[in-house]
Coordinates of N, CA and C in Angstrom, one line a residue:
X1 N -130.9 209.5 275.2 CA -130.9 210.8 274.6 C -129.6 211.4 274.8
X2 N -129.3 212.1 273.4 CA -127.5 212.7 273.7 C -127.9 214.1 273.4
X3 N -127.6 215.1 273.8 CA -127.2 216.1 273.1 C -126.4 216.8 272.0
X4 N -126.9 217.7 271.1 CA -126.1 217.8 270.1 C -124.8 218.7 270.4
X5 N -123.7 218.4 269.7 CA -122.9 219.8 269.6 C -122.0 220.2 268.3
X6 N -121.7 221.2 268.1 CA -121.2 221.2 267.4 C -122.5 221.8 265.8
X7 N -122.3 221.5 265.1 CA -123.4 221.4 264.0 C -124.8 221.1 264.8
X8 N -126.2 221.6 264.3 CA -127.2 221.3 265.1 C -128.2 221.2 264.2
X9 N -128.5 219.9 264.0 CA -129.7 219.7 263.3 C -131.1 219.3 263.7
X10 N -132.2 219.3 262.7 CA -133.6 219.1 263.3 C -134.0 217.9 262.0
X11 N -134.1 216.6 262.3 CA -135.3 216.4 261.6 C -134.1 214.3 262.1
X12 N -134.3 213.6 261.1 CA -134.0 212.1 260.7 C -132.9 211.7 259.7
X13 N -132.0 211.1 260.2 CA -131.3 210.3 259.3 C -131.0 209.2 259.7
X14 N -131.1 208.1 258.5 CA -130.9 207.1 259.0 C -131.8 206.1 260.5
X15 N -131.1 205.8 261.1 CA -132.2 205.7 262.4 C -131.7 206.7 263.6
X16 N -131.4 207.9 263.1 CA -131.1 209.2 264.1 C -132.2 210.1 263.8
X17 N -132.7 210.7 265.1 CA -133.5 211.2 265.0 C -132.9 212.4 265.7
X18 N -132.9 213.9 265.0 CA -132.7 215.0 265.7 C -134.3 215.9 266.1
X19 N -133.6 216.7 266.7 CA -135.0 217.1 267.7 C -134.1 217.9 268.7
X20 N -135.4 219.3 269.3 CA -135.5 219.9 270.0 C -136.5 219.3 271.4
X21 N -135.5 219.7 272.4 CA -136.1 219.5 273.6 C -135.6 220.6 275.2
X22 N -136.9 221.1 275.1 CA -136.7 222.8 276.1 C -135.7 223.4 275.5
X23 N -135.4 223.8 274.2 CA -134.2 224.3 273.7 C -133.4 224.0 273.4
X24 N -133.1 222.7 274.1 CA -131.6 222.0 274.2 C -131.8 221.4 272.4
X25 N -130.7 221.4 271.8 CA -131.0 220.2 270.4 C -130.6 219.0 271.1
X26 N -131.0 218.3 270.7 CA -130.7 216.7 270.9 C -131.0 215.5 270.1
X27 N -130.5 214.3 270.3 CA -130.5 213.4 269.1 C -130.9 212.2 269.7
X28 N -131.1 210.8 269.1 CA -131.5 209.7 269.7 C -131.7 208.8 268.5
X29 N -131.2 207.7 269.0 CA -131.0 206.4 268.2 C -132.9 205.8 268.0
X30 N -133.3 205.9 267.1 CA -134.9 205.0 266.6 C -134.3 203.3 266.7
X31 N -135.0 202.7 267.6 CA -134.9 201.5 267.6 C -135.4 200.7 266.1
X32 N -134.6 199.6 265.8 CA -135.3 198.8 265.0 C -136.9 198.2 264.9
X33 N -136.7 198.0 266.6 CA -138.0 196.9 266.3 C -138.8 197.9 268.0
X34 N -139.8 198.0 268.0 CA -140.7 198.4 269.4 C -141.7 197.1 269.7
X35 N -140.8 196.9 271.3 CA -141.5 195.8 271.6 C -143.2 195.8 271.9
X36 N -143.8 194.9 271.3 CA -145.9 195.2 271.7 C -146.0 194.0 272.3
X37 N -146.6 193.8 273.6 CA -146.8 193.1 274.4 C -148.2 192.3 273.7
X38 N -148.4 190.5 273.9 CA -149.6 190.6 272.9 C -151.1 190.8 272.8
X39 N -151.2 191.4 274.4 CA -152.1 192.2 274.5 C -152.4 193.1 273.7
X40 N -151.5 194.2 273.4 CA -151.7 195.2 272.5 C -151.7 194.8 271.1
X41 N -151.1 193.7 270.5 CA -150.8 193.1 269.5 C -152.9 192.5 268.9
X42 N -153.2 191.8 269.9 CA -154.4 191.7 270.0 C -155.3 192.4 269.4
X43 N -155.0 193.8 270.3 CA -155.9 194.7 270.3 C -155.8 195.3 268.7
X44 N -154.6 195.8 268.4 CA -154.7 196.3 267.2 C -155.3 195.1 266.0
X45 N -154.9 194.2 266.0 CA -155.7 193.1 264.7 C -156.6 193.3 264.7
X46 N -157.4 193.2 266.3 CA -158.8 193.2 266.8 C -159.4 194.7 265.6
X47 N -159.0 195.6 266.3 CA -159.2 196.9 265.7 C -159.6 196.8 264.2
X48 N -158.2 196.2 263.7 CA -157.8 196.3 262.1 C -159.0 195.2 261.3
X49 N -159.0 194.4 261.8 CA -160.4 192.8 261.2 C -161.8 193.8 261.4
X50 N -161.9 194.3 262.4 CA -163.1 194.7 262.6 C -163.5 196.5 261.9
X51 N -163.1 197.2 261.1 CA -162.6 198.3 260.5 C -162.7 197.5 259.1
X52 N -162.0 196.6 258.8 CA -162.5 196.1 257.3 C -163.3 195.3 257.3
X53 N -164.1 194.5 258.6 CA -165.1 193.8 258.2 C -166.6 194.5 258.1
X54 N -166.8 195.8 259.4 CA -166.9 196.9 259.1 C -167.7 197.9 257.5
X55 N -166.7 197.6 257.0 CA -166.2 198.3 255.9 C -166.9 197.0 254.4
X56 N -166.8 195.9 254.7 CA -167.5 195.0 254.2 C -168.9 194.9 253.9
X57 N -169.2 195.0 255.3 CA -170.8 194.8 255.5 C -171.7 196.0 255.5
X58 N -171.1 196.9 255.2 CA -171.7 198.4 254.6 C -172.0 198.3 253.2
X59 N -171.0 197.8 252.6 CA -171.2 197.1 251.0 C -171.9 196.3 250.9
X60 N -172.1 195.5 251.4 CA -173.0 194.2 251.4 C -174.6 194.5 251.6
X61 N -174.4 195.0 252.7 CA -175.6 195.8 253.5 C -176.6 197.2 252.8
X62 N -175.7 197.5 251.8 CA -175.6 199.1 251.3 C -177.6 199.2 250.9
X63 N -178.2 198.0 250.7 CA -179.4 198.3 250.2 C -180.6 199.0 251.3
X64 N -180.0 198.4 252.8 CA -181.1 198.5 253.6 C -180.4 199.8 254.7
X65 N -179.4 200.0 253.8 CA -179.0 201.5 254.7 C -179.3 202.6 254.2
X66 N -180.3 203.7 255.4 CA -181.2 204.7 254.7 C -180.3 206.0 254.8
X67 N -179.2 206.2 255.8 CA -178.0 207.2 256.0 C -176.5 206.7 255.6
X68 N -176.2 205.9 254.5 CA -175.1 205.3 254.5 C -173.1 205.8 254.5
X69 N -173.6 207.2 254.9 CA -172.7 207.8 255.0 C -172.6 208.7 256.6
X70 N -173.4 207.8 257.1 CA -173.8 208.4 258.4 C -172.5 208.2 259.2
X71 N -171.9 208.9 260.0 CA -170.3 208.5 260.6 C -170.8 207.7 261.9
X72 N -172.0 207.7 262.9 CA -172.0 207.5 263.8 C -172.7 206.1 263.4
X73 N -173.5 206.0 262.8 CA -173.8 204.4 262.2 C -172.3 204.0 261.6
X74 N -171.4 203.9 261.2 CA -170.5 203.8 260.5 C -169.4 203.0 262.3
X75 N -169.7 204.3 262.9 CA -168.7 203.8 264.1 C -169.3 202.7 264.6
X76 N -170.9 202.6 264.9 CA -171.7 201.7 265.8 C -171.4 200.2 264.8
X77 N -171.2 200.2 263.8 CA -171.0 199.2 263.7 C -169.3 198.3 263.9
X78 N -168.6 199.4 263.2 CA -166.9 198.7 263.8 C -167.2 198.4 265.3
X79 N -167.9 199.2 266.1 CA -167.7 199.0 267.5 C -168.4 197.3 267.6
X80 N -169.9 197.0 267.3 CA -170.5 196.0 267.5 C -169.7 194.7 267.3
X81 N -169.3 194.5 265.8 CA -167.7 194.2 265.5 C -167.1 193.6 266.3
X82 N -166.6 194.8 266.6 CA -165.4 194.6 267.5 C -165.6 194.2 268.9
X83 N -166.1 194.4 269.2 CA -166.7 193.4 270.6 C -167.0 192.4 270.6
X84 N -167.7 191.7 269.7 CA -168.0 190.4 268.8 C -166.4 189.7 268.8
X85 N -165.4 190.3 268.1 CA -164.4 189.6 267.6 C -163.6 189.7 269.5
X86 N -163.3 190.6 270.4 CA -162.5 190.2 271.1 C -163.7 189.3 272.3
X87 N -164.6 188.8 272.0 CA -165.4 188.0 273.0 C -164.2 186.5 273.1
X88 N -163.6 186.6 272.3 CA -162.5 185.3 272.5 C -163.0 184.4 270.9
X89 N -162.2 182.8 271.7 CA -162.5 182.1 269.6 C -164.5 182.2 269.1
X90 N -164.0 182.6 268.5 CA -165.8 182.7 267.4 C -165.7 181.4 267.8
X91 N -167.5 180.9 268.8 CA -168.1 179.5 268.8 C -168.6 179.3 267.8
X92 N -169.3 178.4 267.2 CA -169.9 177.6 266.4 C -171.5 177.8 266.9
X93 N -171.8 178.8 266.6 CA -173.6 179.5 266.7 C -174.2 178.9 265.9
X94 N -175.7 178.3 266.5 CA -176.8 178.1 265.2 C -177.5 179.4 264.9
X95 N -177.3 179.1 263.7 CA -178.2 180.6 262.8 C -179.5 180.7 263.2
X96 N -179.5 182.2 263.9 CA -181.0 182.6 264.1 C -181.0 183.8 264.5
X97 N -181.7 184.4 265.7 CA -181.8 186.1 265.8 C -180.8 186.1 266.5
X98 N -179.9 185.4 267.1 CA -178.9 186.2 268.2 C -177.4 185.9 268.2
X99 N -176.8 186.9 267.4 CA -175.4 187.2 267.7 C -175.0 188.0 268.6
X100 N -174.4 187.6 269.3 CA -173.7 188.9 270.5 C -173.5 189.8 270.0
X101 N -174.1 191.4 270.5 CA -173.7 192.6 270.0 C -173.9 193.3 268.7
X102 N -174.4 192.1 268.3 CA -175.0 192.5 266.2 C -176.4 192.4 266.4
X103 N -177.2 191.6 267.3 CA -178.3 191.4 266.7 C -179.0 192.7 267.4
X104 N -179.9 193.2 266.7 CA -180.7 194.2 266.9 C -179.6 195.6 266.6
X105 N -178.5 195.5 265.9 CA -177.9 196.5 265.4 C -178.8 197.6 264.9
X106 N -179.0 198.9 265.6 CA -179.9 199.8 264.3 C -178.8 200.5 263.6
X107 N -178.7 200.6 262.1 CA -178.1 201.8 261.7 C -178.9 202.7 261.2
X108 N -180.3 203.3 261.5 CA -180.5 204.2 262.3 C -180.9 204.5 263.3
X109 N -180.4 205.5 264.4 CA -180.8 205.4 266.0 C -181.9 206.0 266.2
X110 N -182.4 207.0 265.3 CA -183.6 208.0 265.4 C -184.7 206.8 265.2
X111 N -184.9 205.5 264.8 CA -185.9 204.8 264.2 C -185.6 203.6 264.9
X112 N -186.6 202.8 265.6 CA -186.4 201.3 266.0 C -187.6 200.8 265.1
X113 N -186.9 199.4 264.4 CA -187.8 198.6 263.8 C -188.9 198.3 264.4
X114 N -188.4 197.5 265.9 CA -189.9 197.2 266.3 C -191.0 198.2 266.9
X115 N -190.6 199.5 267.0 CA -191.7 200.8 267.2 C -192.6 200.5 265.8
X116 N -191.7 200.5 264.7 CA -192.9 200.4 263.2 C -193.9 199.1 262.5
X117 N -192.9 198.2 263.3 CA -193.4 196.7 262.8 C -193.5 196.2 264.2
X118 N -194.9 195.3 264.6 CA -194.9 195.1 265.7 C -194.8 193.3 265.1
X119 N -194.9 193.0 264.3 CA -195.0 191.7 263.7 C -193.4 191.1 263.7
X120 N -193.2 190.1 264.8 CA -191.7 189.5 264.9 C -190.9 188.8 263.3
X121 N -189.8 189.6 262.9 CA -189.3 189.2 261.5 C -188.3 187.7 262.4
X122 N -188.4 186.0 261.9 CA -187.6 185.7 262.4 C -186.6 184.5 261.7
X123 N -185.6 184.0 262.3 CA -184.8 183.4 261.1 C -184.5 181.9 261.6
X124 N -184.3 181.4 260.8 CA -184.6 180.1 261.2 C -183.4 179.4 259.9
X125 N -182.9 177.9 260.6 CA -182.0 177.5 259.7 C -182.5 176.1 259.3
X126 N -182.8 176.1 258.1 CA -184.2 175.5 257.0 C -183.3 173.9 257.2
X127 N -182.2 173.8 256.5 CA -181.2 173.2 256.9 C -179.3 173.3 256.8
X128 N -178.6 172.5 256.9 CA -177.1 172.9 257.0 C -176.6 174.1 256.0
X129 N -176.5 175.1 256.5 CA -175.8 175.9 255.4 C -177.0 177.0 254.7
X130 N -178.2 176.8 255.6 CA -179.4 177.6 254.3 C -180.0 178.2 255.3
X131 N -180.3 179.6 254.9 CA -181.3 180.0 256.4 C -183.0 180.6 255.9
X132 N -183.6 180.5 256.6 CA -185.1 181.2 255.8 C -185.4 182.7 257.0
X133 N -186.3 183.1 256.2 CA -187.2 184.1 257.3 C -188.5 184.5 257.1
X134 N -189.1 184.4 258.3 CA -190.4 183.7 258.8 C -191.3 185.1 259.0
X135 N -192.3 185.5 257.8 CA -193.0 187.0 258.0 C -194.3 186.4 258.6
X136 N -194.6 186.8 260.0 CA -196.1 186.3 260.1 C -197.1 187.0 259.4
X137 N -198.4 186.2 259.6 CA -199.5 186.6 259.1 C -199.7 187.9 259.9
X138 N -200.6 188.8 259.2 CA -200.4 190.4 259.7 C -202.2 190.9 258.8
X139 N -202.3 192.4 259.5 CA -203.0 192.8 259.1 C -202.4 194.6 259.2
X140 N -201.9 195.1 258.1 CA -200.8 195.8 257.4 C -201.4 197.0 259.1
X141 N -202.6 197.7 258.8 CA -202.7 198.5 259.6 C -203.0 198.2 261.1
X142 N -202.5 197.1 261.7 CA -202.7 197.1 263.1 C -201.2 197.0 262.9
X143 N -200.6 196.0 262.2 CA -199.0 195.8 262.4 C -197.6 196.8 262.4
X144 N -198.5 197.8 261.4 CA -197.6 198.6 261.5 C -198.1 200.4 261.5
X145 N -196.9 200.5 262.5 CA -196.9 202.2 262.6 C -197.1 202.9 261.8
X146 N -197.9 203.9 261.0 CA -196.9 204.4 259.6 C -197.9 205.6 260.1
X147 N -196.9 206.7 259.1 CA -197.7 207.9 258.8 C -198.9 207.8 258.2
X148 N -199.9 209.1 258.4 CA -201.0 209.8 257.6 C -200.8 209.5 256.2
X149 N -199.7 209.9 255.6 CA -199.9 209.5 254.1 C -199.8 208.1 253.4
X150 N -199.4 207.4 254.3 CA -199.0 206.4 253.8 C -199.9 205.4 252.3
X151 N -199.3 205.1 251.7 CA -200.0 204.1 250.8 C -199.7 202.6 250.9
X152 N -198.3 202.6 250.8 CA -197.9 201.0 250.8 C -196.7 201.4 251.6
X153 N -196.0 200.2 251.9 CA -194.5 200.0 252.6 C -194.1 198.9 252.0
X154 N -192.8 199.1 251.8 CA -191.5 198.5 251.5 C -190.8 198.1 252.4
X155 N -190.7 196.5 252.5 CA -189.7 195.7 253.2 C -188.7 195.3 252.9
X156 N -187.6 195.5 252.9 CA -186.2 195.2 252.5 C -185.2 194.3 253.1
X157 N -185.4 193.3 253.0 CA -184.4 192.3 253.7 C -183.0 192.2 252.6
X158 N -181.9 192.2 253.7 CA -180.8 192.0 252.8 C -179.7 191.3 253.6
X159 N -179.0 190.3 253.6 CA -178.2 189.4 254.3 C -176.6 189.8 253.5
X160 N -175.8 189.8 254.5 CA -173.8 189.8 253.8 C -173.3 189.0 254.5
X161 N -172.4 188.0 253.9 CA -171.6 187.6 254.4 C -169.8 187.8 254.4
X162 N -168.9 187.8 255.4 CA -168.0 188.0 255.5 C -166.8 186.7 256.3
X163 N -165.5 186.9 256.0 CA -164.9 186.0 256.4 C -164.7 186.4 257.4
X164 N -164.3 185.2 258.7 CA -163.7 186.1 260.0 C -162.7 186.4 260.1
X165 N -161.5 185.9 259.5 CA -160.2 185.8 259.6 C -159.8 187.3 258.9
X166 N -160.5 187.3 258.0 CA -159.7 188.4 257.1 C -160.5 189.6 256.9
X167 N -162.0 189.5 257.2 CA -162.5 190.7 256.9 C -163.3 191.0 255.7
X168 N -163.2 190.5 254.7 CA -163.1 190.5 253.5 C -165.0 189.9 252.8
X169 N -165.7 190.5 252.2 CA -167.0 190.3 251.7 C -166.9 188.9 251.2
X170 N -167.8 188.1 251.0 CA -168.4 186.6 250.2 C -169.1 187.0 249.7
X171 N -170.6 187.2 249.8 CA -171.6 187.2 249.2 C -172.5 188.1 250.0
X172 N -173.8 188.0 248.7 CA -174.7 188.9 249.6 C -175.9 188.6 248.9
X173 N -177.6 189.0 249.4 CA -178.5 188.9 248.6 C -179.2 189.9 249.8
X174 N -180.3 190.8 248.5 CA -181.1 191.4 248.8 C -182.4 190.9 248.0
X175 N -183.6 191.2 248.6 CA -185.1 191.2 248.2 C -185.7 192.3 248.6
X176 N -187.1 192.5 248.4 CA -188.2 193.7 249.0 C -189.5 192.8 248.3
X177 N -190.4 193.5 249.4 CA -191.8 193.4 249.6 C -193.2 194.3 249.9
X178 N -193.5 194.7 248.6 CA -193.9 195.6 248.5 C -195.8 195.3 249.5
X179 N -196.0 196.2 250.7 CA -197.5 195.5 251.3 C -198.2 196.8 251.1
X180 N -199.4 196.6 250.8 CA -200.4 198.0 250.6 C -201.0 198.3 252.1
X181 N -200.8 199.3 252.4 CA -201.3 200.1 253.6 C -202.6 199.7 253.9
X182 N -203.4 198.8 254.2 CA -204.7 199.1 254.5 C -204.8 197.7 255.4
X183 N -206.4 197.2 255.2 CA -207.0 196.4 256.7 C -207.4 195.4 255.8
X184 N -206.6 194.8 254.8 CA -206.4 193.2 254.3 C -205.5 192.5 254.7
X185 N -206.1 191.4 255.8 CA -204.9 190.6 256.5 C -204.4 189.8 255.2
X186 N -202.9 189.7 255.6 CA -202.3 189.1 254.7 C -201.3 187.8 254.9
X187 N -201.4 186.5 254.6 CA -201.1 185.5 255.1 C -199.8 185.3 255.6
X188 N -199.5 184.5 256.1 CA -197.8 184.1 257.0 C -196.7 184.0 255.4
X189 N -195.3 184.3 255.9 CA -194.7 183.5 254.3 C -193.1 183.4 255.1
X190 N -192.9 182.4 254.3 CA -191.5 182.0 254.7 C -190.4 181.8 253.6
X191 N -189.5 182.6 253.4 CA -188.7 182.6 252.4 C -187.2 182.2 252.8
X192 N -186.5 181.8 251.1 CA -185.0 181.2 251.7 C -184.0 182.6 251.2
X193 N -183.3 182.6 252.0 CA -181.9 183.4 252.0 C -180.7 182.9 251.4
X194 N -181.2 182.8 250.4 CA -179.8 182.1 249.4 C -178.3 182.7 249.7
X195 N -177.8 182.0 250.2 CA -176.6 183.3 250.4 C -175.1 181.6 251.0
X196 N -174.2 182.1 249.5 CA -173.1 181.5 250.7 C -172.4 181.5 252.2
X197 N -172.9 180.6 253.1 CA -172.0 180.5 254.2 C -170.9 179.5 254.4
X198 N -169.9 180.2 253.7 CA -168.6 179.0 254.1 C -168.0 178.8 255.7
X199 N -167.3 177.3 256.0 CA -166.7 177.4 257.4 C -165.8 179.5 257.5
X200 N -165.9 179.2 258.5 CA -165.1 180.8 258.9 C -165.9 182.1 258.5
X201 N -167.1 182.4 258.3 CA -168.0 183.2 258.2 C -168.9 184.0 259.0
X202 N -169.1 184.9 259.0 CA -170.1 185.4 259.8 C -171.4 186.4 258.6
X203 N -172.2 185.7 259.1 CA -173.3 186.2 258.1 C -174.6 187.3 259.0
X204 N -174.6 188.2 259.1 CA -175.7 189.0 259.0 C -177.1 189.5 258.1
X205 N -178.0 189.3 258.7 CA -179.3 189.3 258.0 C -180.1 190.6 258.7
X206 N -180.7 192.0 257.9 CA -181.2 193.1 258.3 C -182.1 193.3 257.4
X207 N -183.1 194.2 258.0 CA -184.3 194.6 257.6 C -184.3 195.7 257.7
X208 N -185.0 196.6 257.0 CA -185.6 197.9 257.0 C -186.9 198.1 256.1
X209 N -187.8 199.5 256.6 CA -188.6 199.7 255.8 C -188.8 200.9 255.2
X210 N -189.7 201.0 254.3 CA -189.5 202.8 253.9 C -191.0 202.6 253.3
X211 N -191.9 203.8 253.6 CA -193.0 204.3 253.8 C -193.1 205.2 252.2
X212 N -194.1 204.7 251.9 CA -194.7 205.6 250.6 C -196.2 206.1 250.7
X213 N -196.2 207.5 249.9 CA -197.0 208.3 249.5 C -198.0 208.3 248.3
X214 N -199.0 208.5 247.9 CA -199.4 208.3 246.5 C -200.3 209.2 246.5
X215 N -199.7 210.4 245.6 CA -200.8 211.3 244.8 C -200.9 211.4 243.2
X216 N -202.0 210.9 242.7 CA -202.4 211.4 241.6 C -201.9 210.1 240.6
X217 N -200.8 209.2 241.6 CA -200.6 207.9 240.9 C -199.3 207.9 240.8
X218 N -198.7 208.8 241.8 CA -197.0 209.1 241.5 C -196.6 209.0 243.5
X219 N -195.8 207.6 243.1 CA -195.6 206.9 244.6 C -193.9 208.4 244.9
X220 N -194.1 208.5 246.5 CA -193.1 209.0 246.7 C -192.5 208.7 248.4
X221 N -191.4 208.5 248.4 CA -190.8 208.3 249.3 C -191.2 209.3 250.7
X222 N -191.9 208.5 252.0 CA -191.7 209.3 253.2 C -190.6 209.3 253.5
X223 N -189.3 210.8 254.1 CA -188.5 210.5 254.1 C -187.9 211.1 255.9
X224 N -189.8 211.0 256.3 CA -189.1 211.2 258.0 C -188.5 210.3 258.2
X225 N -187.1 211.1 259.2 CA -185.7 209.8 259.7 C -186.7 209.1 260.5
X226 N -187.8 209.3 261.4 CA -188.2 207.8 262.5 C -188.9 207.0 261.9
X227 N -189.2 207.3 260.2 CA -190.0 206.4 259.4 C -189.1 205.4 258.7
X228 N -187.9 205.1 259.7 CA -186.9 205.0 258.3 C -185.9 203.9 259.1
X229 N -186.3 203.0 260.0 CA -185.8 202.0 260.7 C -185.0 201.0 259.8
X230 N -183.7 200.5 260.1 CA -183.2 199.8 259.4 C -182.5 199.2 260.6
X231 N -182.2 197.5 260.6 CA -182.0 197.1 262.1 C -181.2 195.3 261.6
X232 N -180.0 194.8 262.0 CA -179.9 193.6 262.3 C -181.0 192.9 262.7
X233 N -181.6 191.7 262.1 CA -182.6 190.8 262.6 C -181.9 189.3 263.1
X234 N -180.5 189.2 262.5 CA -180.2 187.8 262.9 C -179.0 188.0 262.4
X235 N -178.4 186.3 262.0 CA -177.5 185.6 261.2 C -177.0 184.5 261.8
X236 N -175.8 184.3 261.5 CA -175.2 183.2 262.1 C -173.6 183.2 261.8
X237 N -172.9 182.3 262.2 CA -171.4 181.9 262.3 C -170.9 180.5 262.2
X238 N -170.1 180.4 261.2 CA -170.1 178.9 260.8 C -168.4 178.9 260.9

């Protein structure tokens, strides 16, 4: 740091930086390059991959998200992310309910899936590259919680996949399953999740449900937030 004299300026030129300090004017040379230890180097990628992967799987995801502009869902997920990414190199996981830190993701906190569905949603990898998921047999009103009004519920499964390196969306598939509210058990089923997973991927698979009304023959959305569970159930990493 030099002091100024003479002429006294405030602001940048070049790689001079003028500036006030306790009154004094003063000046100082802006270095070319600021050294980052690769710790810190780390940390910011870390940050930056997980903010657009983040940012991915909100798009991907966007069907089974009931607040999608929700900021604290929005943070809970970069965070999950990102703890995922600095656990060290992505292992080679078989696909099923448990990724570190993602699985049982809620993006909503007011609602846990399994308070409304007591019936285990689970995933299973059919073979290389393909995953399914396994709805047990159930009987609608012992399995599930729902409101007084209820008529039917809607099951929303929706899977994204993302690269790990870059962040960046692949693919995605959504479905729904419409079950009528009442005390007809309804048999087991097992469906595939068509969805590309290339090497370097990480694929997430989430569920949610949403509760309907029926008067007069006109279905309408229950739209209490604890009726309104939306939650990671699995994936995998290839």
């Amino acid at each position: 740091m030099g002091k100024q004299t003479g002429v006294y300026l405030n602001g940048k030129s070049e790689n001079i930086l003028y500036y006030n300090w306790k009154t004094i004017p003063c000046q100082r040379t802006i270095p070319a390059m600021v050294y980052q230890s690769p710790v810190v180097v780390a940390q910011q990628n870390a940050v930056g991959l997980s903010t657009t992967m983040g940012a991915s799987f909100r798009k991907l995801l966007a069907n089974v998200l009931p607040y999608p502009k929700n900021m604290k869902m929005q943070t809970a997920v970069r965070i999950a992310l990102l703890k995922w990414i600095k656990q060290g190199p992505v292992p080679s996981e078989p696909s099923g309910n448990n990724i570190p830190f993602i699985s049982e993701l809620s993006f909503n906190e007011a609602s846990k899936l399994k308070n409304c569905l007591k019936a285990p949603l689970t995933l299973t990898l059919t073979q290389p590259g393909e995953l399914a998921l396994h709805i047990p047999a159930m009987v609608p009103t012992s399995a599930f919680n729902a409101p007084g009004r209820t008529d039917h519920i809607r099951l929303i499964i929706a899977a994204g996949c993302c690269n790990i390196t870059t962040g960046k969306a692949i693919d995605n598939y959504t479905t729904n399953i419409t079950i009528p509210y009442n005390a007809v058990s309804i048999p087991s089923l097992t469906m595939p999740v068509p969805l590309q997973m290339p090497v370097n991927s990480l694929t997430i698979v989430a569920a949610a449900l949403d509760y309907f009304s029926n008067t007069n023959g006109v279905s309408s959305l229950i739209s209490t937030e604890r009726f309104r569970p939306s939650e990671v159930i699995g994936g995998g990493v290839k």
